[in-house]
Amino acid sequence: MAERRLLVLFGSQTGTAQDTAERIGREAKRRHLRCRVEDLDSCDVANLIHEPLVLFVCATTGQGDPPDNMKMFWRFLFRKNLPAGSLCQLDYAVLGLGDSSYPKFNFVAKKLHKRLLQLGGNPLLPVALGDDQHDLGPDAVVDPWLVALWDKILALYPLPPGLEIISPSVRLPPKYTLHYLPEDSPCPDSDLLQPSAPRDAPCELHPFAAPVVSNQRVTAQSHFQDVRLIEFDIMGSGITFSAGDVVMIQPQNCPGDVQQFCQLLHLEPDRRFVLEPTEPGTPLPPLLPQPCTVRHLVTHYLDISCVPRRSFFELLAHFSTNELEREKLQEFSSAQGQEELYSYCNRPRRTTLEAMWDFPHTTCAIPADYLLDLIPRIRPRAFSIASSMLARPKRLQILVAVVRYKTRLSKPRCGLCSSWLASLNPEQGDVRVPLWVKKGGMKFPADPDTPVIMIGPGTGVAPFRAAIQERVALGRGGNCLFFGCRHKSKDFYCQAEWEELVAKGFLTLFTAFSRDQEEKVYVQHRIRENGRLLWELLSSGNAHVYLAG
């Protein structure tokens, strides 16, 4: 009998595709299939020829781009020298997650499906195109498609004699078991955020713990929006960057939320534990030290401030001893309850921690072993770098709008990363932030005579500040900036810097202060007013135009 094994590979930017891939992995286990769930870049593509059955779950980002964790796979798969029949042994299916409000809706899934066909793969089903814009979200497509997929797979790989599909009411074992260490066991001195000896350039698995040099509010105290210019010291990190690059920052939960979470689940924050995979061969989470304290796990790893997904309520229902709570949790995890779940979670942006408060009997019954199955890890956040190494060597700056807004919930919603960054005060001691740098999508012209037109309202001006600093340091003129904000006196970021460059002849600046006069004025009005100049720069100067916002 053919070996009953399935490989689920995902390309995920925000975590939705990973969540769906893990859901498929759980459904495979219920059908007694040996199943591995991995991101596409950690899979050895050359081994695909030995895989009988592969399911691809992939999101589309930006303008039809693959997610970061499948870019290497993408480049390999589209190599021209791959033989046409190289995947003729492979049965596969592609599930795409996208948003139909974008022109290149599910572009990656469609292109992947087509390429696998070219290489001789055998599709089990037509490509599925999940859509965020649907009233029920991507599940409107995913749910019926998965029903059809399991029918196909079980026809190819029937259940072994004597085995039945494990009922959804039966709880599957956790991915890891958590073994507490005796309280008197010695404590290692290691800490994730101690500066480490330089290796290769810092990356997600090995971030650089950058000291915060300054954290300056650049909007008036009376302005509704708190915006920070934050500077990090990157000396000795091996980090290099140029204008248009992006810094990735790994945030953490605030101590108050960590304390609440531990109280709700009756966890001792300073207890130490080691993780053991339930199934041999399952890798340990790479960003968690072993041994680890509960406090470290909750502070640095578990995303208790994210809006919980359907899978969270599905697993939570298994722990519920309270009938009322269990019924509600089952409704939220059913296909019919998705509108109700959207109103409860997504519309008001309710956090995982707040949802746990609403189900107190269930929450206090959650076994610690299931925490990593229940709550996703905290994802890094991307910020445009707002400074140039040519102007400020060994330093890196970002411009951060602190996210804070109201929904129908009484407590304002706060951005995890921006609120944490705003709270850091370097005057109170050594404050460090784990970070690394990635190439950005903006490339500025190498030719010094090419003029550059930059349109950057609000914090969208950040990458242009880096570009202007870089170009000025190289003695390049032809810098034209359109900047917009609400009030000249309240949120005109870097005003003195721009005015100095204008006075020195390095910068042509057009500003739009939308609320400083009765009729609102935006950057597009200034662009229209200066149409002749722009056309001159474009037609005879071959100017490049950049827009960020």
Coordinates of C-alpha atoms in Angstrom, one line a residue:
M1 CA 0.0 0.0 0.0
A2 CA 1.3 3.5 -0.9
E3 CA 2.7 5.4 2.0
R4 CA 0.1 7.7 3.4
R5 CA 2.0 10.9 3.8
L6 CA 1.3 14.6 3.1
L7 CA 3.6 17.6 3.0
V8 CA 1.9 21.0 3.6
L9 CA 4.0 24.0 2.5
F10 CA 3.0 27.6 3.2
G11 CA 4.1 31.0 2.1
S12 CA 2.8 33.5 4.7
Q13 CA 3.3 37.2 5.4
T14 CA 0.8 38.0 8.2
G15 CA 0.2 34.5 9.5
T16 CA -3.1 33.7 7.8
A17 CA -1.6 31.2 5.4
Q18 CA 0.4 29.6 8.2
D19 CA -2.8 29.3 10.3
T20 CA -4.6 27.6 7.4
A21 CA -1.7 25.3 6.7
E22 CA -1.7 24.2 10.4
R23 CA -5.4 23.7 10.3
I24 CA -4.9 21.3 7.3
G25 CA -2.1 19.6 9.2
R26 CA -4.6 18.9 12.1
E27 CA -7.2 17.6 9.6
A28 CA -4.6 15.3 8.0
K29 CA -3.8 13.8 11.5
R30 CA -7.5 13.1 12.0
R31 CA -7.3 11.1 8.7
H32 CA -4.2 9.2 10.0
L33 CA -1.9 10.7 7.4
R34 CA 1.7 11.4 8.3
C35 CA 1.9 15.1 7.8
R36 CA 4.6 17.8 8.0
V37 CA 3.8 21.5 7.9
E38 CA 6.7 23.8 6.9
D39 CA 7.3 27.2 5.4
L40 CA 8.3 27.0 1.7
D41 CA 11.8 28.4 2.2
S42 CA 12.7 25.8 4.9
C43 CA 11.8 23.0 2.5
D44 CA 14.5 21.4 0.3
V45 CA 13.0 22.0 -3.2
A46 CA 15.1 19.3 -4.8
N47 CA 13.3 16.8 -2.6
L48 CA 9.9 17.6 -4.0
I49 CA 10.5 14.9 -6.6
H50 CA 10.4 12.3 -3.8
E51 CA 7.1 13.7 -2.3
P52 CA 4.0 11.8 -3.4
L53 CA 1.5 14.5 -2.2
V54 CA 2.1 18.2 -1.5
L55 CA -0.4 20.9 -0.6
F56 CA 0.7 24.5 -1.1
V57 CA -0.9 27.3 0.9
C58 CA 0.2 30.7 -0.2
A59 CA -0.6 34.3 0.2
T60 CA 0.0 37.1 -2.2
T61 CA 1.6 40.3 -0.9
G62 CA 2.1 43.8 -2.3
Q63 CA 1.7 44.0 -6.1
G64 CA 1.5 40.3 -6.7
D65 CA 4.7 39.4 -4.8
P66 CA 5.4 36.1 -3.0
P67 CA 5.7 36.3 0.9
D68 CA 9.2 36.6 2.3
N69 CA 9.3 33.0 3.5
M70 CA 8.8 31.6 0.0
K71 CA 11.1 33.9 -2.0
M72 CA 14.0 31.4 -2.3
F73 CA 11.6 28.6 -3.3
W74 CA 10.0 30.9 -5.9
R75 CA 13.4 31.7 -7.5
F76 CA 14.3 28.1 -7.7
L77 CA 11.0 26.9 -9.1
F78 CA 11.2 29.4 -12.0
R79 CA 14.7 28.5 -13.1
K80 CA 14.6 28.0 -16.8
N81 CA 16.8 24.8 -16.6
L82 CA 14.3 22.7 -14.7
P83 CA 13.2 19.8 -16.9
A84 CA 9.6 19.8 -18.0
G85 CA 8.7 16.4 -16.5
S86 CA 10.6 16.8 -13.3
L87 CA 7.5 16.7 -11.0
C88 CA 5.6 14.0 -12.9
Q89 CA 5.4 11.9 -9.7
L90 CA 3.8 14.7 -7.7
D91 CA 0.1 14.9 -6.8
Y92 CA -0.5 18.5 -5.6
A93 CA -3.1 21.1 -4.8
V94 CA -2.7 24.9 -4.4
L95 CA -4.7 27.0 -2.0
G96 CA -4.4 30.8 -2.5
L97 CA -5.2 33.5 0.0
G98 CA -5.7 37.0 -1.3
D99 CA -7.8 40.1 -1.5
S100 CA -9.8 40.9 -4.6
S101 CA -9.6 44.6 -4.0
Y102 CA -6.0 44.3 -5.3
P103 CA -5.4 44.1 -9.1
K104 CA -3.2 41.0 -8.8
F105 CA -5.6 39.0 -6.8
N106 CA -4.1 35.6 -5.7
F107 CA -1.4 36.1 -8.4
V108 CA 1.1 33.9 -6.5
A109 CA -1.3 30.9 -6.2
K110 CA -2.3 31.1 -9.9
K111 CA 1.3 31.4 -11.1
L112 CA 2.5 28.5 -8.8
H113 CA -0.3 26.3 -10.0
K114 CA 0.6 27.0 -13.6
R115 CA 4.3 26.4 -13.0
L116 CA 3.7 23.1 -11.2
L117 CA 1.6 22.0 -14.2
Q118 CA 4.5 22.9 -16.6
L119 CA 6.8 20.8 -14.5
G120 CA 4.5 17.7 -14.9
G121 CA 2.7 17.9 -11.6
N122 CA -0.8 16.3 -11.3
P123 CA -3.3 18.7 -9.7
L124 CA -5.9 17.0 -7.5
L125 CA -8.2 20.0 -7.8
P126 CA -8.4 23.4 -9.5
V127 CA -6.5 26.2 -7.6
A128 CA -8.6 27.6 -4.7
L129 CA -8.8 31.4 -4.5
G130 CA -9.7 32.5 -1.0
D131 CA -10.8 36.2 -0.8
D132 CA -10.5 38.5 2.2
Q133 CA -13.2 40.7 0.7
H134 CA -15.9 37.9 1.0
D135 CA -18.4 38.4 3.9
L136 CA -17.2 35.2 5.4
G137 CA -13.5 35.8 4.5
P138 CA -11.3 33.2 2.8
D139 CA -13.1 30.4 4.6
A140 CA -16.1 30.8 2.2
V141 CA -13.8 29.2 -0.5
V142 CA -11.4 27.2 1.8
D143 CA -14.1 25.2 3.6
P144 CA -15.8 23.6 0.6
W145 CA -12.5 23.2 -1.2
L146 CA -11.0 21.2 1.7
V147 CA -14.1 18.9 1.8
A148 CA -13.4 18.1 -1.9
L149 CA -9.7 17.7 -1.3
W150 CA -10.1 15.2 1.5
D151 CA -12.5 13.2 -0.7
K152 CA -9.8 13.1 -3.4
I153 CA -7.0 12.2 -1.0
L154 CA -8.9 9.4 0.8
A155 CA -9.8 7.9 -2.7
L156 CA -6.0 7.8 -3.4
Y157 CA -5.0 6.8 0.1
P158 CA -7.9 5.0 1.8
L159 CA -7.9 4.7 5.6
P160 CA -6.0 1.6 6.8
P161 CA -8.3 -1.3 7.8
G162 CA -9.9 -0.8 11.2
L163 CA -9.2 3.0 11.4
E164 CA -11.8 5.7 11.2
I165 CA -11.5 9.5 10.8
I166 CA -10.9 10.9 14.3
S167 CA -14.0 13.0 15.2
P168 CA -13.6 16.8 15.5
S169 CA -14.9 16.4 19.1
V170 CA -11.7 14.5 20.0
R171 CA -8.8 16.7 21.1
L172 CA -5.5 16.1 19.2
P173 CA -2.3 15.9 21.2
P174 CA -0.3 19.2 21.5
K175 CA 2.7 19.9 19.3
Y176 CA 5.0 20.2 22.3
T177 CA 4.9 19.1 25.9
L178 CA 6.1 21.5 28.5
H179 CA 8.2 20.0 31.3
Y180 CA 8.6 22.2 34.4
L181 CA 12.1 22.1 36.0
P182 CA 12.5 21.8 39.7
E183 CA 12.4 25.3 41.3
D184 CA 15.9 24.9 42.7
S185 CA 17.6 24.0 39.4
P186 CA 20.4 26.3 38.4
C187 CA 19.6 29.3 36.2
P188 CA 21.6 29.8 33.0
D189 CA 22.9 33.4 32.4
S190 CA 21.6 33.4 28.8
D191 CA 19.2 36.0 27.7
L192 CA 17.8 36.6 24.2
L193 CA 18.6 40.2 24.3
Q194 CA 22.2 40.2 25.4
P195 CA 24.5 41.5 22.6
S196 CA 26.1 38.5 20.9
A197 CA 29.4 38.1 19.2
P198 CA 29.1 39.3 15.6
R199 CA 28.4 36.5 13.1
D200 CA 26.9 37.1 9.7
A201 CA 24.6 40.1 9.3
P202 CA 21.7 39.9 11.9
C203 CA 18.5 38.1 10.7
E204 CA 15.2 37.0 12.2
L205 CA 16.8 34.0 14.0
H206 CA 19.7 36.1 15.2
P207 CA 18.6 39.7 15.7
F208 CA 20.9 42.4 16.9
A209 CA 20.1 43.8 20.3
A210 CA 20.4 47.5 19.4
P211 CA 20.7 50.1 22.2
V212 CA 18.1 52.9 21.9
V213 CA 20.0 56.2 21.7
S214 CA 17.1 58.6 21.7
N215 CA 13.3 58.5 21.5
Q216 CA 12.0 61.9 20.6
R217 CA 8.4 63.0 20.0
V218 CA 8.2 65.0 16.8
T219 CA 4.6 66.1 17.0
A220 CA 3.3 68.9 19.3
Q221 CA 2.0 67.7 22.7
S222 CA -1.4 69.2 21.7
H223 CA -1.6 67.0 18.5
F224 CA -3.8 63.9 18.6
Q225 CA -1.1 61.7 17.0
D226 CA 2.1 60.8 18.9
V227 CA 4.9 60.3 16.3
R228 CA 8.5 59.3 17.4
L229 CA 11.9 59.7 15.8
I230 CA 13.8 56.8 17.4
E231 CA 17.5 56.3 17.0
F232 CA 19.4 53.0 17.5
D233 CA 23.1 52.4 17.9
I234 CA 24.2 49.6 15.4
M235 CA 27.9 49.8 16.0
G236 CA 29.5 46.4 15.8
S237 CA 26.3 44.7 14.4
G238 CA 27.6 44.1 10.9
I239 CA 24.4 45.9 9.7
T240 CA 24.6 47.9 6.5
F241 CA 21.7 49.6 4.6
S242 CA 20.9 52.1 1.9
A243 CA 18.0 54.4 1.2
G244 CA 14.8 52.4 0.7
D245 CA 15.8 49.6 3.0
V246 CA 13.6 48.3 5.8
V247 CA 14.3 47.5 9.5
M248 CA 12.5 44.6 11.1
I249 CA 11.8 44.9 14.8
Q250 CA 10.7 42.1 17.1
P251 CA 8.3 43.6 19.6
Q252 CA 7.2 42.3 23.0
N253 CA 4.1 42.4 25.2
C254 CA 3.8 44.9 28.0
P255 CA 4.4 43.7 31.6
G256 CA 0.8 44.5 32.6
D257 CA -0.6 42.2 29.9
V258 CA 1.9 39.5 30.7
Q259 CA 0.9 39.6 34.4
Q260 CA -2.8 39.5 33.5
F261 CA -2.3 36.5 31.2
C262 CA -0.3 34.6 33.9
Q263 CA -3.0 35.3 36.5
L264 CA -5.8 34.2 34.2
L265 CA -4.1 30.9 33.5
H266 CA -2.7 30.4 37.0
L267 CA 0.8 30.4 35.6
E268 CA 3.9 31.2 37.7
P269 CA 5.9 33.7 35.6
D270 CA 9.3 32.7 37.0
R271 CA 8.9 28.9 36.6
R272 CA 11.3 27.4 34.1
F273 CA 10.5 24.7 31.6
V274 CA 11.9 22.8 28.6
L275 CA 9.8 21.9 25.5
E276 CA 9.7 18.4 24.1
P277 CA 8.2 17.7 20.7
T278 CA 5.2 15.2 20.9
E279 CA 6.3 13.7 17.5
P280 CA 9.9 12.9 16.8
G281 CA 11.4 15.1 14.1
T282 CA 9.3 18.2 15.0
P283 CA 11.8 21.1 15.3
L284 CA 11.7 23.2 18.5
P285 CA 10.6 26.9 18.1
P286 CA 13.8 28.5 17.0
L287 CA 13.3 31.8 18.9
L288 CA 12.7 30.3 22.3
P289 CA 15.7 29.5 24.6
Q290 CA 15.8 26.1 26.3
P291 CA 15.2 26.2 29.2
C292 CA 12.8 29.1 29.3
T293 CA 10.8 31.0 31.9
V294 CA 7.0 31.4 31.6
R295 CA 7.5 35.1 31.7
H296 CA 10.0 35.0 28.7
L297 CA 7.5 32.8 26.7
V298 CA 4.6 35.2 27.3
T299 CA 6.6 38.4 26.9
H300 CA 8.7 37.6 23.8
Y301 CA 6.8 34.8 22.0
L302 CA 3.0 34.5 22.5
D303 CA 1.0 37.1 20.6
I304 CA -1.6 37.7 23.2
S305 CA -2.5 41.1 21.7
C306 CA -3.4 39.8 18.2
V307 CA -7.0 39.4 17.1
P308 CA -7.7 35.7 17.5
R309 CA -8.5 33.6 14.5
R310 CA -11.2 30.9 14.1
S311 CA -8.7 28.2 14.9
F312 CA -8.1 29.7 18.4
F313 CA -11.8 29.3 19.3
E314 CA -11.9 25.8 17.8
L315 CA -9.1 24.6 20.1
L316 CA -10.4 26.6 23.1
A317 CA -13.8 24.8 22.8
H318 CA -12.0 21.5 23.6
F319 CA -10.9 22.7 27.0
S320 CA -14.3 24.2 28.1
T321 CA -16.0 22.6 31.1
N322 CA -18.7 25.3 31.0
E323 CA -21.6 24.5 28.8
L324 CA -22.5 28.1 27.9
E325 CA -18.9 29.0 27.1
R326 CA -18.4 25.8 25.0
E327 CA -21.5 26.5 22.9
K328 CA -20.4 30.0 22.1
L329 CA -16.9 28.8 21.3
Q330 CA -18.2 26.1 19.0
E331 CA -20.4 28.7 17.3
F332 CA -17.4 30.9 16.7
S333 CA -15.5 28.0 15.2
S334 CA -18.3 26.9 12.9
A335 CA -18.7 28.0 9.2
Q336 CA -22.1 29.4 10.1
G337 CA -20.7 31.5 13.0
Q338 CA -18.2 33.4 11.0
E339 CA -20.3 36.6 10.7
E340 CA -20.8 36.5 14.5
L341 CA -17.1 36.0 15.0
Y342 CA -16.2 38.9 12.8
S343 CA -18.5 41.2 14.8
Y344 CA -17.1 39.9 18.1
C345 CA -13.4 39.9 17.1
N346 CA -12.4 41.6 13.9
R347 CA -14.7 44.6 13.8
P348 CA -13.8 45.9 17.3
R349 CA -10.2 44.5 17.1
R350 CA -10.6 42.5 20.3
T351 CA -7.4 40.9 21.4
T352 CA -6.6 37.3 22.4
L353 CA -6.2 38.3 26.0
E354 CA -9.5 40.1 26.0
A355 CA -11.2 37.1 24.5
M356 CA -9.7 34.9 27.2
W357 CA -11.2 37.3 29.8
D358 CA -14.7 36.7 28.2
F359 CA -14.3 32.9 28.7
P360 CA -12.9 32.7 32.2
H361 CA -14.0 29.1 33.0
T362 CA -12.4 27.8 29.8
T363 CA -9.3 29.9 30.1
C364 CA -8.3 28.7 33.5
A365 CA -8.7 25.1 32.2
I366 CA -6.2 25.5 29.3
P367 CA -3.3 23.1 29.8
A368 CA 0.1 24.8 29.5
D369 CA 1.1 22.2 26.9
Y370 CA -1.3 23.7 24.4
L371 CA -0.2 27.4 24.7
L372 CA 2.0 27.2 21.5
D373 CA -0.8 25.5 19.6
L374 CA -3.4 28.1 20.8
I375 CA -1.5 31.4 20.4
P376 CA 0.7 32.3 17.4
R377 CA 4.1 33.8 17.9
I378 CA 4.7 37.6 17.8
R379 CA 5.6 38.6 14.3
P380 CA 8.3 41.2 13.5
R381 CA 7.2 44.6 12.3
A382 CA 8.7 46.4 9.3
F383 CA 9.7 50.1 9.3
S384 CA 11.2 52.2 6.6
I385 CA 14.6 53.4 7.6
A386 CA 14.6 57.2 8.0
S387 CA 18.3 57.9 8.0
S388 CA 21.4 57.3 5.8
M389 CA 24.6 55.7 6.9
L390 CA 26.5 58.3 4.9
A391 CA 25.0 61.1 7.1
R392 CA 24.9 59.1 10.4
P393 CA 27.3 56.2 10.4
K394 CA 26.7 53.5 13.1
R395 CA 23.2 54.9 13.6
L396 CA 19.7 53.9 12.3
Q397 CA 16.6 56.0 12.7
I398 CA 12.9 55.3 12.2
L399 CA 9.8 57.5 12.2
V400 CA 7.0 55.8 14.1
A401 CA 3.3 56.8 14.4
V402 CA 2.1 55.3 17.7
V403 CA -1.1 53.4 16.8
R404 CA -4.0 54.2 19.1
Y405 CA -7.6 54.4 18.2
K406 CA -11.1 53.8 19.5
T407 CA -13.6 51.0 18.6
R408 CA -16.8 50.2 20.4
L409 CA -14.8 48.6 23.1
S410 CA -14.2 50.9 26.1
K411 CA -10.4 50.5 26.1
P412 CA -8.5 52.2 23.2
R413 CA -6.8 49.8 20.7
C414 CA -3.0 50.2 20.8
G415 CA -0.4 48.9 18.3
L416 CA 1.8 46.3 20.0
C417 CA 5.1 47.4 18.5
S418 CA 4.6 51.2 18.2
S419 CA 3.3 51.4 21.9
W420 CA 6.3 49.4 23.1
L421 CA 8.8 51.5 21.2
A422 CA 7.2 54.7 22.4
S423 CA 7.5 53.5 26.0
L424 CA 11.3 52.9 25.8
N425 CA 13.3 55.6 27.6
P426 CA 17.1 55.4 27.1
E427 CA 17.6 57.8 30.0
Q428 CA 16.5 55.1 32.4
G429 CA 19.3 52.8 31.6
D430 CA 20.4 50.4 28.8
V431 CA 17.3 49.8 26.6
R432 CA 17.7 47.4 23.7
V433 CA 15.5 46.4 20.7
P434 CA 16.0 43.2 18.7
L435 CA 16.3 44.2 15.0
W436 CA 17.7 43.3 11.6
V437 CA 17.6 44.9 8.1
K438 CA 16.0 43.8 4.9
K439 CA 16.3 45.1 1.4
G440 CA 13.4 47.4 0.6
G441 CA 11.4 47.6 -2.6
M442 CA 12.6 51.2 -3.4
K443 CA 15.8 51.6 -5.4
F444 CA 17.0 55.1 -5.9
P445 CA 18.9 56.0 -9.2
A446 CA 22.6 55.4 -9.3
D447 CA 23.1 58.2 -11.9
P448 CA 23.8 61.4 -10.0
D449 CA 22.1 63.5 -12.6
T450 CA 18.7 61.8 -12.4
P451 CA 16.2 64.0 -10.6
V452 CA 14.1 62.4 -7.9
I453 CA 10.4 63.4 -7.2
M454 CA 9.3 62.1 -3.8
I455 CA 5.7 62.2 -2.5
G456 CA 5.6 61.4 1.2
P457 CA 2.7 62.6 3.3
G458 CA 2.9 61.9 7.0
T459 CA 5.3 59.2 8.2
G460 CA 5.5 58.2 4.5
V461 CA 8.3 60.7 4.3
A462 CA 10.7 58.3 6.3
P463 CA 12.3 56.5 3.3
F464 CA 12.7 59.9 1.5
R465 CA 14.6 61.4 4.5
A466 CA 17.0 58.5 4.1
A467 CA 17.3 59.1 0.3
I468 CA 17.7 62.9 0.6
Q469 CA 20.4 62.5 3.3
E470 CA 22.2 59.9 1.1
R471 CA 22.0 62.0 -2.0
V472 CA 23.1 65.2 -0.3
A473 CA 26.1 63.4 1.3
L474 CA 27.0 62.4 -2.3
G475 CA 26.6 66.0 -3.5
R476 CA 23.5 65.2 -5.6
G477 CA 20.9 67.9 -6.3
G478 CA 17.6 67.4 -8.2
N479 CA 15.7 66.4 -5.0
C480 CA 12.1 67.3 -5.1
L481 CA 9.9 66.5 -2.1
F482 CA 6.1 66.9 -1.7
F483 CA 5.2 66.6 2.0
G484 CA 1.8 66.8 3.5
C485 CA 0.4 66.8 7.1
R486 CA -2.4 68.5 9.1
H487 CA -0.8 71.5 10.7
K488 CA 2.5 73.3 10.0
S489 CA 2.9 73.9 13.8
K490 CA 2.0 70.4 15.0
D491 CA 3.1 67.6 12.7
F492 CA 5.6 69.0 10.2
Y493 CA 8.3 66.3 10.7
C494 CA 11.9 67.3 10.3
Q495 CA 11.0 70.9 9.4
A496 CA 14.3 72.5 10.3
E497 CA 16.2 69.8 8.4
W498 CA 14.2 70.4 5.2
E499 CA 14.4 74.2 5.5
E500 CA 18.2 74.1 5.9
L501 CA 18.5 71.9 2.7
V502 CA 16.2 74.2 0.8
A503 CA 18.4 77.2 1.8
K504 CA 21.6 75.3 0.7
G505 CA 20.0 74.5 -2.7
F506 CA 19.8 70.7 -2.2
L507 CA 16.1 70.4 -2.0
T508 CA 12.9 71.7 -3.7
L509 CA 10.1 71.4 -1.1
F510 CA 6.3 71.6 -1.6
T511 CA 4.2 71.4 1.5
A512 CA 0.4 70.8 2.0
F513 CA -1.0 71.5 5.5
S514 CA -4.5 70.2 5.1
R515 CA -6.1 71.8 8.2
D516 CA -4.3 75.2 8.3
Q517 CA -7.0 76.9 6.1
E518 CA -10.7 76.5 5.6
E519 CA -10.4 74.5 2.4
K520 CA -8.4 71.3 2.8
V521 CA -5.2 71.2 0.8
Y522 CA -3.4 67.9 0.1
V523 CA -0.2 66.8 -1.7
Q524 CA -2.2 66.1 -4.9
H525 CA -3.3 69.8 -5.0
R526 CA 0.4 70.8 -4.9
I527 CA 1.3 68.3 -7.6
R528 CA -1.4 69.7 -9.8
E529 CA -0.3 73.3 -9.1
N530 CA 3.3 72.4 -10.1
G531 CA 2.4 70.2 -13.0
R532 CA 4.6 72.1 -15.5
L533 CA 7.8 71.7 -13.3
L534 CA 7.0 68.0 -12.8
W535 CA 6.5 67.4 -16.5
E536 CA 9.8 69.2 -17.3
L537 CA 11.6 66.9 -14.8
L538 CA 9.9 63.8 -16.2
S539 CA 10.2 64.6 -19.9
S540 CA 13.6 66.1 -20.2
G541 CA 15.2 65.1 -16.9
N542 CA 14.1 61.5 -17.0
A543 CA 13.1 61.9 -13.3
H544 CA 12.1 59.0 -11.1
V545 CA 8.9 59.3 -9.1
Y546 CA 8.4 57.7 -5.7
L547 CA 5.3 57.6 -3.5
A548 CA 5.1 56.4 0.1
G549 CA 2.3 56.9 2.7

